[in-house]
mmCIF file of C-alpha atoms and ligand atoms in Angstrom:
data_model
loop_
_atom_site.group_PDB
_atom_site.id
_atom_site.type_symbol
_atom_site.label_atom_id
_atom_site.label_comp_id
_atom_site.label_asym_id
_atom_site.label_seq_id
_atom_site.Cartn_x
_atom_site.Cartn_y
_atom_site.Cartn_z
ATOM 1 C CA UNK A 186 26.449 -17.202 13.496
ATOM 2 C CA UNK A 187 24.764 -13.635 13.158
ATOM 3 C CA UNK A 188 23.804 -12.645 17.103
ATOM 4 C CA UNK A 189 20.054 -12.473 18.238
ATOM 5 C CA UNK A 190 19.243 -10.296 21.187
ATOM 6 C CA UNK A 191 19.339 -12.518 23.682
ATOM 7 C CA UNK A 192 16.006 -11.798 25.346
ATOM 8 C CA UNK A 193 14.640 -9.679 23.262
ATOM 9 C CA UNK A 194 11.281 -7.361 24.248
ATOM 10 C CA UNK A 195 8.952 -8.746 21.520
ATOM 11 C CA UNK A 196 6.090 -6.706 22.738
ATOM 12 C CA UNK A 197 6.352 -4.210 19.986
ATOM 13 C CA UNK A 198 5.300 -7.035 18.241
ATOM 14 C CA UNK A 199 1.354 -7.022 19.853
ATOM 15 C CA UNK A 200 0.492 -4.281 17.113
ATOM 16 C CA UNK A 201 4.120 -4.106 14.778
ATOM 17 C CA UNK A 202 1.567 -1.328 12.508
ATOM 18 C CA UNK A 203 1.306 1.199 14.743
ATOM 19 C CA UNK A 204 5.127 1.004 16.528
ATOM 20 C CA UNK A 205 6.413 0.741 13.017
ATOM 21 C CA UNK A 206 4.350 4.046 11.759
ATOM 22 C CA UNK A 207 5.127 6.205 15.224
ATOM 23 C CA UNK A 208 8.673 4.739 14.720
ATOM 24 C CA UNK A 209 11.261 3.879 12.595
ATOM 25 C CA UNK A 210 8.435 4.299 9.510
ATOM 26 C CA UNK A 211 7.667 7.371 10.095
ATOM 27 C CA UNK A 212 8.494 8.794 6.869
ATOM 28 C CA UNK A 213 6.039 6.530 5.731
ATOM 29 C CA UNK A 214 3.114 7.572 7.450
ATOM 30 C CA UNK A 215 -0.037 9.419 6.801
ATOM 31 C CA UNK A 216 -1.683 10.846 10.099
ATOM 32 C CA UNK A 217 -5.235 12.194 10.673
ATOM 33 C CA UNK A 218 -5.457 13.145 14.483
ATOM 34 C CA UNK A 219 -5.444 9.219 15.949
ATOM 35 C CA UNK A 220 -5.544 7.558 13.452
ATOM 36 C CA UNK A 221 -1.953 6.492 11.079
ATOM 37 C CA UNK A 222 -1.726 4.568 8.123
ATOM 38 C CA UNK A 223 0.635 3.841 5.569
ATOM 39 C CA UNK A 224 1.280 6.369 2.285
ATOM 40 C CA UNK A 225 -0.786 5.193 -0.343
ATOM 41 C CA UNK A 226 0.735 2.243 -2.965
ATOM 42 C CA UNK A 227 3.607 1.368 -0.095
ATOM 43 C CA UNK A 228 1.087 -0.504 1.964
ATOM 44 C CA UNK A 229 -2.805 -0.843 2.951
ATOM 45 C CA UNK A 230 -2.440 -1.203 6.174
ATOM 46 C CA UNK A 231 -3.397 1.384 9.323
ATOM 47 C CA UNK A 232 -3.668 1.922 12.737
ATOM 48 C CA UNK A 233 -5.730 3.091 15.718
ATOM 49 C CA UNK A 234 -4.643 3.422 19.271
ATOM 50 C CA UNK A 235 -5.430 0.726 21.810
ATOM 51 C CA UNK A 236 -8.741 1.594 23.141
ATOM 52 C CA UNK A 237 -10.239 3.997 19.763
ATOM 53 C CA UNK A 238 -12.960 5.977 20.589
ATOM 54 C CA UNK A 239 -15.341 7.138 17.560
ATOM 55 C CA UNK A 240 -13.529 10.091 16.972
ATOM 56 C CA UNK A 241 -10.295 7.967 16.017
ATOM 57 C CA UNK A 242 -12.734 5.456 13.663
ATOM 58 C CA UNK A 243 -13.641 8.758 12.101
ATOM 59 C CA UNK A 244 -9.885 9.964 11.786
ATOM 60 C CA UNK A 245 -9.039 6.747 10.221
ATOM 61 C CA UNK A 246 -11.810 6.967 8.001
ATOM 62 C CA UNK A 247 -10.974 10.686 7.061
ATOM 63 C CA UNK A 248 -7.435 9.442 6.257
ATOM 64 C CA UNK A 249 -8.932 6.780 3.867
ATOM 65 C CA UNK A 250 -11.770 8.244 2.764
ATOM 66 C CA UNK A 251 -15.145 6.969 2.044
ATOM 67 C CA UNK A 252 -15.678 3.755 0.382
ATOM 68 C CA UNK A 253 -11.810 2.975 0.696
ATOM 69 C CA UNK A 254 -10.541 -0.336 2.160
ATOM 70 C CA UNK A 255 -8.299 -0.195 5.450
ATOM 71 C CA UNK A 256 -6.605 -3.132 6.540
ATOM 72 C CA UNK A 257 -6.405 -3.082 10.488
ATOM 73 C CA UNK A 258 -4.951 -6.950 11.076
ATOM 74 C CA UNK A 259 -2.544 -5.849 13.964
ATOM 75 C CA UNK A 260 -5.202 -4.160 15.928
ATOM 76 C CA UNK A 261 -7.576 -6.296 17.725
ATOM 77 C CA UNK A 262 -10.064 -3.617 18.055
ATOM 78 C CA UNK A 263 -13.545 -3.459 15.596
ATOM 79 C CA UNK A 264 -14.514 -0.461 14.493
ATOM 80 C CA UNK A 265 -18.375 0.901 14.643
ATOM 81 C CA UNK A 266 -20.858 -1.286 12.773
ATOM 82 C CA UNK A 267 -21.111 1.028 9.794
ATOM 83 C CA UNK A 268 -17.507 -0.215 8.687
ATOM 84 C CA UNK A 269 -18.270 -3.394 6.723
ATOM 85 C CA UNK A 270 -15.862 -6.121 7.419
ATOM 86 C CA UNK A 271 -14.517 -7.478 3.948
ATOM 87 C CA UNK A 272 -12.036 -9.620 4.785
ATOM 88 C CA UNK A 273 -11.531 -11.883 8.025
ATOM 89 C CA UNK A 274 -8.833 -14.304 7.395
ATOM 90 C CA UNK A 275 -7.206 -16.537 10.999
ATOM 91 C CA UNK A 276 -3.223 -16.615 10.558
ATOM 92 C CA UNK A 277 0.123 -16.738 13.021
ATOM 93 C CA UNK A 278 2.481 -14.024 13.588
ATOM 94 C CA UNK A 279 5.524 -16.500 13.855
ATOM 95 C CA UNK A 280 9.346 -15.108 14.856
ATOM 96 C CA UNK A 281 13.020 -16.188 14.536
ATOM 97 C CA UNK A 282 13.897 -18.564 17.430
ATOM 98 C CA UNK A 283 17.572 -19.708 18.479
ATOM 99 C CA UNK A 284 16.928 -22.618 15.859
ATOM 100 C CA UNK A 285 16.976 -20.160 12.737
ATOM 101 C CA UNK A 286 20.054 -20.916 11.200
ATOM 102 C CA UNK A 287 21.243 -17.270 10.002
ATOM 103 C CA UNK A 288 24.580 -17.184 7.968
ATOM 104 C CA UNK A 289 27.693 -16.274 9.294
ATOM 105 C CA UNK A 290 27.692 -12.897 7.243
ATOM 106 C CA UNK A 291 25.105 -10.909 4.812
ATOM 107 C CA UNK A 292 25.098 -11.476 0.851
ATOM 108 C CA UNK A 293 27.155 -14.844 0.807
ATOM 109 C CA UNK A 294 25.034 -16.508 -1.197
ATOM 110 C CA UNK A 295 26.299 -15.664 -5.025
ATOM 111 C CA UNK A 296 22.257 -16.637 -6.222
ATOM 112 C CA UNK A 297 20.769 -13.941 -4.227
ATOM 113 C CA UNK A 298 20.577 -10.556 -6.427
ATOM 114 C CA UNK A 299 19.467 -6.966 -4.578
ATOM 115 C CA UNK A 300 15.915 -5.752 -6.165
ATOM 116 C CA UNK A 301 15.480 -2.098 -6.709
ATOM 117 C CA UNK A 302 13.298 0.416 -8.209
ATOM 118 C CA UNK A 303 13.819 -0.926 -11.719
ATOM 119 C CA UNK A 304 12.948 -4.737 -10.674
ATOM 120 C CA UNK A 305 9.064 -3.191 -9.333
ATOM 121 C CA UNK A 306 7.003 -3.703 -13.294
ATOM 122 C CA UNK A 307 8.622 -7.769 -12.553
ATOM 123 C CA UNK A 308 8.712 -8.134 -8.730
ATOM 124 C CA UNK A 309 4.544 -6.377 -9.271
ATOM 125 C CA UNK A 310 4.223 -9.200 -12.007
ATOM 126 C CA UNK A 311 5.644 -12.179 -9.713
ATOM 127 C CA UNK A 312 3.219 -11.260 -6.521
ATOM 128 C CA UNK A 313 0.280 -11.071 -8.983
ATOM 129 C CA UNK A 314 1.011 -14.568 -9.853
ATOM 130 C CA UNK A 315 2.123 -16.048 -6.414
ATOM 131 C CA UNK A 316 -0.456 -13.628 -4.191
ATOM 132 C CA UNK A 317 1.758 -13.795 -1.242
ATOM 133 C CA UNK A 318 -0.226 -10.621 -0.061
ATOM 134 C CA UNK A 319 -0.436 -6.881 -0.402
ATOM 135 C CA UNK A 320 2.001 -5.822 -2.396
ATOM 136 C CA UNK A 321 1.948 -2.401 -4.165
ATOM 137 C CA UNK A 322 4.429 -0.422 -6.060
ATOM 138 C CA UNK A 323 6.069 1.321 -3.580
ATOM 139 C CA UNK A 324 6.324 -1.462 -0.900
ATOM 140 C CA UNK A 325 9.999 -1.697 -1.365
ATOM 141 C CA UNK A 326 10.453 1.551 0.192
ATOM 142 C CA UNK A 327 9.627 -0.622 3.495
ATOM 143 C CA UNK A 328 13.091 -2.279 3.316
ATOM 144 C CA UNK A 329 15.751 -4.473 1.572
ATOM 145 C CA UNK A 330 14.002 -6.562 -0.784
ATOM 146 C CA UNK A 331 16.103 -9.352 -2.552
ATOM 147 C CA UNK A 332 15.219 -12.345 -5.309
ATOM 148 C CA UNK A 333 16.942 -15.170 -7.585
ATOM 149 C CA UNK A 334 16.713 -15.000 -11.426
ATOM 150 C CA UNK A 335 16.455 -17.833 -13.366
ATOM 151 C CA UNK A 336 17.890 -17.396 -17.165
ATOM 152 C CA UNK A 337 17.346 -13.357 -16.449
ATOM 153 C CA UNK A 338 14.082 -13.948 -15.271
ATOM 154 C CA UNK A 339 12.813 -13.081 -11.395
ATOM 155 C CA UNK A 340 11.774 -16.012 -10.075
ATOM 156 C CA UNK A 341 11.254 -15.441 -6.606
ATOM 157 C CA UNK A 342 11.905 -12.945 -3.988
ATOM 158 C CA UNK A 343 11.485 -11.668 -0.365
ATOM 159 C CA UNK A 344 11.889 -8.946 1.572
ATOM 160 C CA UNK A 345 11.441 -6.363 4.825
ATOM 161 C CA UNK A 346 7.397 -4.970 5.384
ATOM 162 C CA UNK A 347 6.678 -3.347 8.712
ATOM 163 C CA UNK A 348 9.723 -2.405 11.005
ATOM 164 C CA UNK A 349 8.330 -1.711 14.646
ATOM 165 C CA UNK A 350 11.509 -0.585 16.818
ATOM 166 C CA UNK A 351 13.975 -3.407 17.587
ATOM 167 C CA UNK A 352 12.358 -6.259 14.936
ATOM 168 C CA UNK A 353 11.696 -6.151 10.940
ATOM 169 C CA UNK A 354 8.748 -8.453 9.403
ATOM 170 C CA UNK A 355 9.900 -10.637 6.335
ATOM 171 C CA UNK A 356 7.362 -10.559 3.768
ATOM 172 C CA UNK A 357 6.636 -10.876 -0.141
ATOM 173 C CA UNK A 358 8.404 -14.749 0.391
ATOM 174 C CA UNK A 359 7.311 -16.089 -3.046
ATOM 175 C CA UNK A 360 8.606 -18.509 -6.161
ATOM 176 C CA UNK A 361 6.996 -18.671 -9.514
ATOM 177 C CA UNK A 362 5.395 -22.160 -9.767
ATOM 178 C CA UNK A 363 7.737 -23.731 -12.100
ATOM 179 C CA UNK A 364 10.810 -23.094 -9.508
ATOM 180 C CA UNK A 365 9.132 -24.272 -6.077
ATOM 181 C CA UNK A 366 10.263 -26.689 -4.272
ATOM 182 C CA UNK A 367 14.193 -25.931 -5.166
ATOM 183 C CA UNK A 368 14.856 -24.274 -1.910
ATOM 184 C CA UNK A 369 14.344 -20.671 -3.175
ATOM 185 C CA UNK A 370 12.300 -19.160 -0.617
ATOM 186 C CA UNK A 371 14.322 -20.890 2.102
ATOM 187 C CA UNK A 372 16.995 -19.313 1.416
ATOM 188 C CA UNK A 373 15.936 -15.631 0.895
ATOM 189 C CA UNK A 374 13.821 -15.853 4.050
ATOM 190 C CA UNK A 375 17.086 -17.028 5.584
ATOM 191 C CA UNK A 376 18.909 -14.262 3.670
ATOM 192 C CA UNK A 377 16.657 -11.297 4.669
ATOM 193 C CA UNK A 378 16.701 -12.911 8.215
ATOM 194 C CA UNK A 379 20.515 -12.546 8.142
ATOM 195 C CA UNK A 380 20.130 -9.087 7.580
ATOM 196 C CA UNK A 381 17.464 -7.908 9.991
ATOM 197 C CA UNK A 382 19.953 -9.959 12.765
ATOM 198 C CA UNK A 383 22.589 -8.421 11.790
ATOM 199 C CA UNK A 384 20.871 -4.744 12.752
ATOM 200 C CA UNK A 385 20.181 -6.394 16.119
ATOM 201 C CA UNK A 386 16.720 -6.558 15.474
ATOM 202 C CA UNK A 387 14.658 -9.730 15.556
ATOM 203 C CA UNK A 388 12.848 -11.314 12.379
ATOM 204 C CA UNK A 389 9.007 -12.011 12.721
ATOM 205 C CA UNK A 390 6.328 -12.920 9.760
ATOM 206 C CA UNK A 391 3.129 -13.281 9.223
ATOM 207 C CA UNK A 392 1.577 -16.317 7.703
ATOM 208 C CA UNK A 393 -2.376 -17.210 7.154
ATOM 209 C CA UNK A 394 -3.850 -20.535 8.650
ATOM 210 C CA UNK A 395 -3.699 -23.083 5.959
ATOM 211 C CA UNK A 396 -0.559 -21.587 3.678
ATOM 212 C CA UNK A 397 1.788 -24.392 3.044
ATOM 213 C CA UNK A 398 4.750 -21.456 3.055
ATOM 214 C CA UNK A 399 4.109 -22.111 7.391
ATOM 215 C CA UNK A 400 6.266 -25.755 7.096
ATOM 216 C CA UNK A 401 8.572 -23.491 5.465
ATOM 217 C CA UNK A 402 9.197 -21.337 8.290
ATOM 218 C CA UNK A 403 8.791 -23.848 11.000
ATOM 219 C CA UNK A 404 11.539 -25.774 8.843
ATOM 220 C CA UNK A 405 13.852 -22.769 9.782
ATOM 221 C CA UNK A 406 13.169 -22.926 13.368
ATOM 222 C CA UNK A 407 10.527 -19.770 13.340
ATOM 223 C CA UNK A 408 8.453 -20.532 15.665
ATOM 224 C CA UNK A 409 4.128 -19.106 16.418
ATOM 225 C CA UNK A 410 4.098 -15.999 18.729
ATOM 226 C CA UNK A 411 0.224 -16.015 18.711
ATOM 227 C CA UNK A 412 -2.383 -16.224 16.381
ATOM 228 C CA UNK A 413 -3.876 -12.882 14.129
ATOM 229 C CA UNK A 414 -7.108 -12.554 12.311
ATOM 230 C CA UNK A 415 -6.341 -10.863 9.070
ATOM 231 C CA UNK A 416 -9.104 -7.873 8.846
ATOM 232 C CA UNK A 417 -9.948 -5.305 6.756
ATOM 233 C CA UNK A 418 -12.871 -2.932 6.326
ATOM 234 C CA UNK A 419 -14.786 -0.559 4.079
ATOM 235 C CA UNK A 420 -14.544 2.912 5.134
ATOM 236 C CA UNK A 421 -18.021 4.015 5.621
ATOM 237 C CA UNK A 422 -19.720 7.480 4.214
HETATM 238 C C1 COA B 680 5.456 -20.878 -0.114
HETATM 239 C C2 COA B 680 6.555 -20.783 -1.214
HETATM 240 C C3 COA B 680 7.179 -19.485 -1.349
HETATM 241 C C4 COA B 680 7.316 -21.899 -1.230
HETATM 242 O O1 COA B 680 8.889 -21.525 -2.003
HETATM 243 P P1 COA B 680 9.655 -22.797 -2.358
HETATM 244 O O2 COA B 680 10.770 -22.406 -3.043
HETATM 245 O O3 COA B 680 9.113 -23.660 -3.619
HETATM 246 O O4 COA B 680 10.316 -23.172 -1.310
HETATM 247 P P2 COA B 680 11.270 -24.257 -0.800
HETATM 248 O O5 COA B 680 11.793 -24.794 -1.745
HETATM 249 O O6 COA B 680 12.210 -23.098 0.050
HETATM 250 O O7 COA B 680 10.806 -25.351 0.062
HETATM 251 C C5 COA B 680 11.073 -25.400 1.517
HETATM 252 C C6 COA B 680 10.170 -26.301 2.204
HETATM 253 O O8 COA B 680 9.189 -26.200 2.324
HETATM 254 C C7 COA B 680 8.178 -27.039 1.036
HETATM 255 N N1 COA B 680 7.259 -26.544 0.288
HETATM 256 C C8 COA B 680 7.157 -26.122 -0.332
HETATM 257 N N2 COA B 680 6.348 -25.364 -0.717
HETATM 258 C C9 COA B 680 5.569 -26.082 -0.297
HETATM 259 C C10 COA B 680 4.232 -27.015 -0.504
HETATM 260 N N3 COA B 680 3.249 -25.812 -1.600
HETATM 261 N N4 COA B 680 3.598 -27.643 -0.172
HETATM 262 C C11 COA B 680 4.428 -28.595 1.010
HETATM 263 N N5 COA B 680 5.511 -28.175 1.352
HETATM 264 C C12 COA B 680 5.926 -27.008 0.076
HETATM 265 C C13 COA B 680 9.556 -28.126 0.467
HETATM 266 O O9 COA B 680 9.464 -28.599 0.451
HETATM 267 C C14 COA B 680 10.449 -27.825 0.984
HETATM 268 O O10 COA B 680 10.631 -28.812 2.084
HETATM 269 P P3 COA B 680 11.989 -29.745 2.601
HETATM 270 O O11 COA B 680 13.242 -29.460 3.141
HETATM 271 O O12 COA B 680 11.057 -31.042 3.478
HETATM 272 O O13 COA B 680 11.535 -30.441 1.041
HETATM 273 C C15 COA B 680 5.831 -20.724 -2.491
HETATM 274 O O14 COA B 680 4.930 -22.403 -2.927
HETATM 275 C C16 COA B 680 4.807 -19.628 -2.820
HETATM 276 O O15 COA B 680 5.297 -18.839 -3.405
HETATM 277 N N6 COA B 680 3.691 -20.027 -2.497
HETATM 278 C C17 COA B 680 2.535 -18.875 -2.782
HETATM 279 C C18 COA B 680 2.625 -17.475 -1.927
HETATM 280 C C19 COA B 680 3.029 -17.714 -0.579
HETATM 281 O O16 COA B 680 1.704 -18.385 -0.271
HETATM 282 N N7 COA B 680 4.047 -17.065 -0.052
HETATM 283 C C20 COA B 680 4.153 -17.253 1.660
HETATM 284 C C21 COA B 680 3.200 -15.703 1.873
HETATM 285 S S1 COA B 680 3.173 -16.050 3.842
#
C-alpha cells in the first residue's frame, strides 16, 4: 500500500480553491486586490478572503467582469444582493480513508493511459456527453488526467483539480454511457488517488447530493467530511 499521512491536517479543505490559488496553483491564478480566480478556461472557481468586505466583492467583480458567472462553491460567504445567485446545489466533500485501496505502485493498470494536450478535444467531448462538472480547454493544466480507451475511443476519464497544500481533488470522473458498469470509474479514481498518495498528499473530491457516483466513492472507502453548496453568481454591473 502507498502510505497516506497518518493524521493529515485537512483544514485546508475548508477552502480548497483559496488555499490552492494562494499555494500550489498560484501559477494558474489571477488576482485583483483580495480576490482570486483561476485563469480563464482552466476553472471557473473564485475565492475571496474569509471575512470579505464590499471592496473584496468589487475586486472579484473586476476580475471576472460585469455579467460574468463566478463560482464560489468552497467559500461560505454570500456576496451582496446585487450578485444574483444562478446556481445553488447541495453536495458533499468526501475524503479518502485508510479503507481506500490505493494500489502498491502508480501506473500498473495496463488499461489506464495518461491524457495530455492532444487528448483535450476528446476529453471535452466526453465531458459534454456525461456532464461530470465544469471542464474546460485548459483544465488539464491543474494536474494529471488519466483515461481508458475502447477501440481507440476515449470512454472514461478522471483527473486532478484543485490542489491546496497537502491535498489534491479528484475530478472529471466520467464514463461514456455505453461503457458504464464495468468498473472503469472505480479503477480511474483509484489510479488518481494512488498518484496523490504517492506524493504524500490526501485525496478528496466533491459530489452533488443524489449523484449515483457517490456510491462509487463510498465503495472505494471515501467518506463525507462535510456538506457543501455549489454556488454561482452573476457579476453585477
Ligand atoms: C458515475 C459514473 C462515473 C460511474 O461510472 P462507471 O464506470 O459505470 O462506474 P463503475 O463501473 O466503476 O461503478 C462502480 C460501482 O458503482 C455502481 N454504479 C455506477 N454507476 C451507477 C449508477 N448510475 N447508479 C447506481 N450505481 C452505479 C456500479 O454498479 C458499481 O457497483 P458494484 O461494484 O456494486 O457493481 C458514470 O455513471 C458517469 O459518468 N456519470 C455521469 C458523470 C458524473 O456524474 N460523474 C461524477 C461526478 S462527481
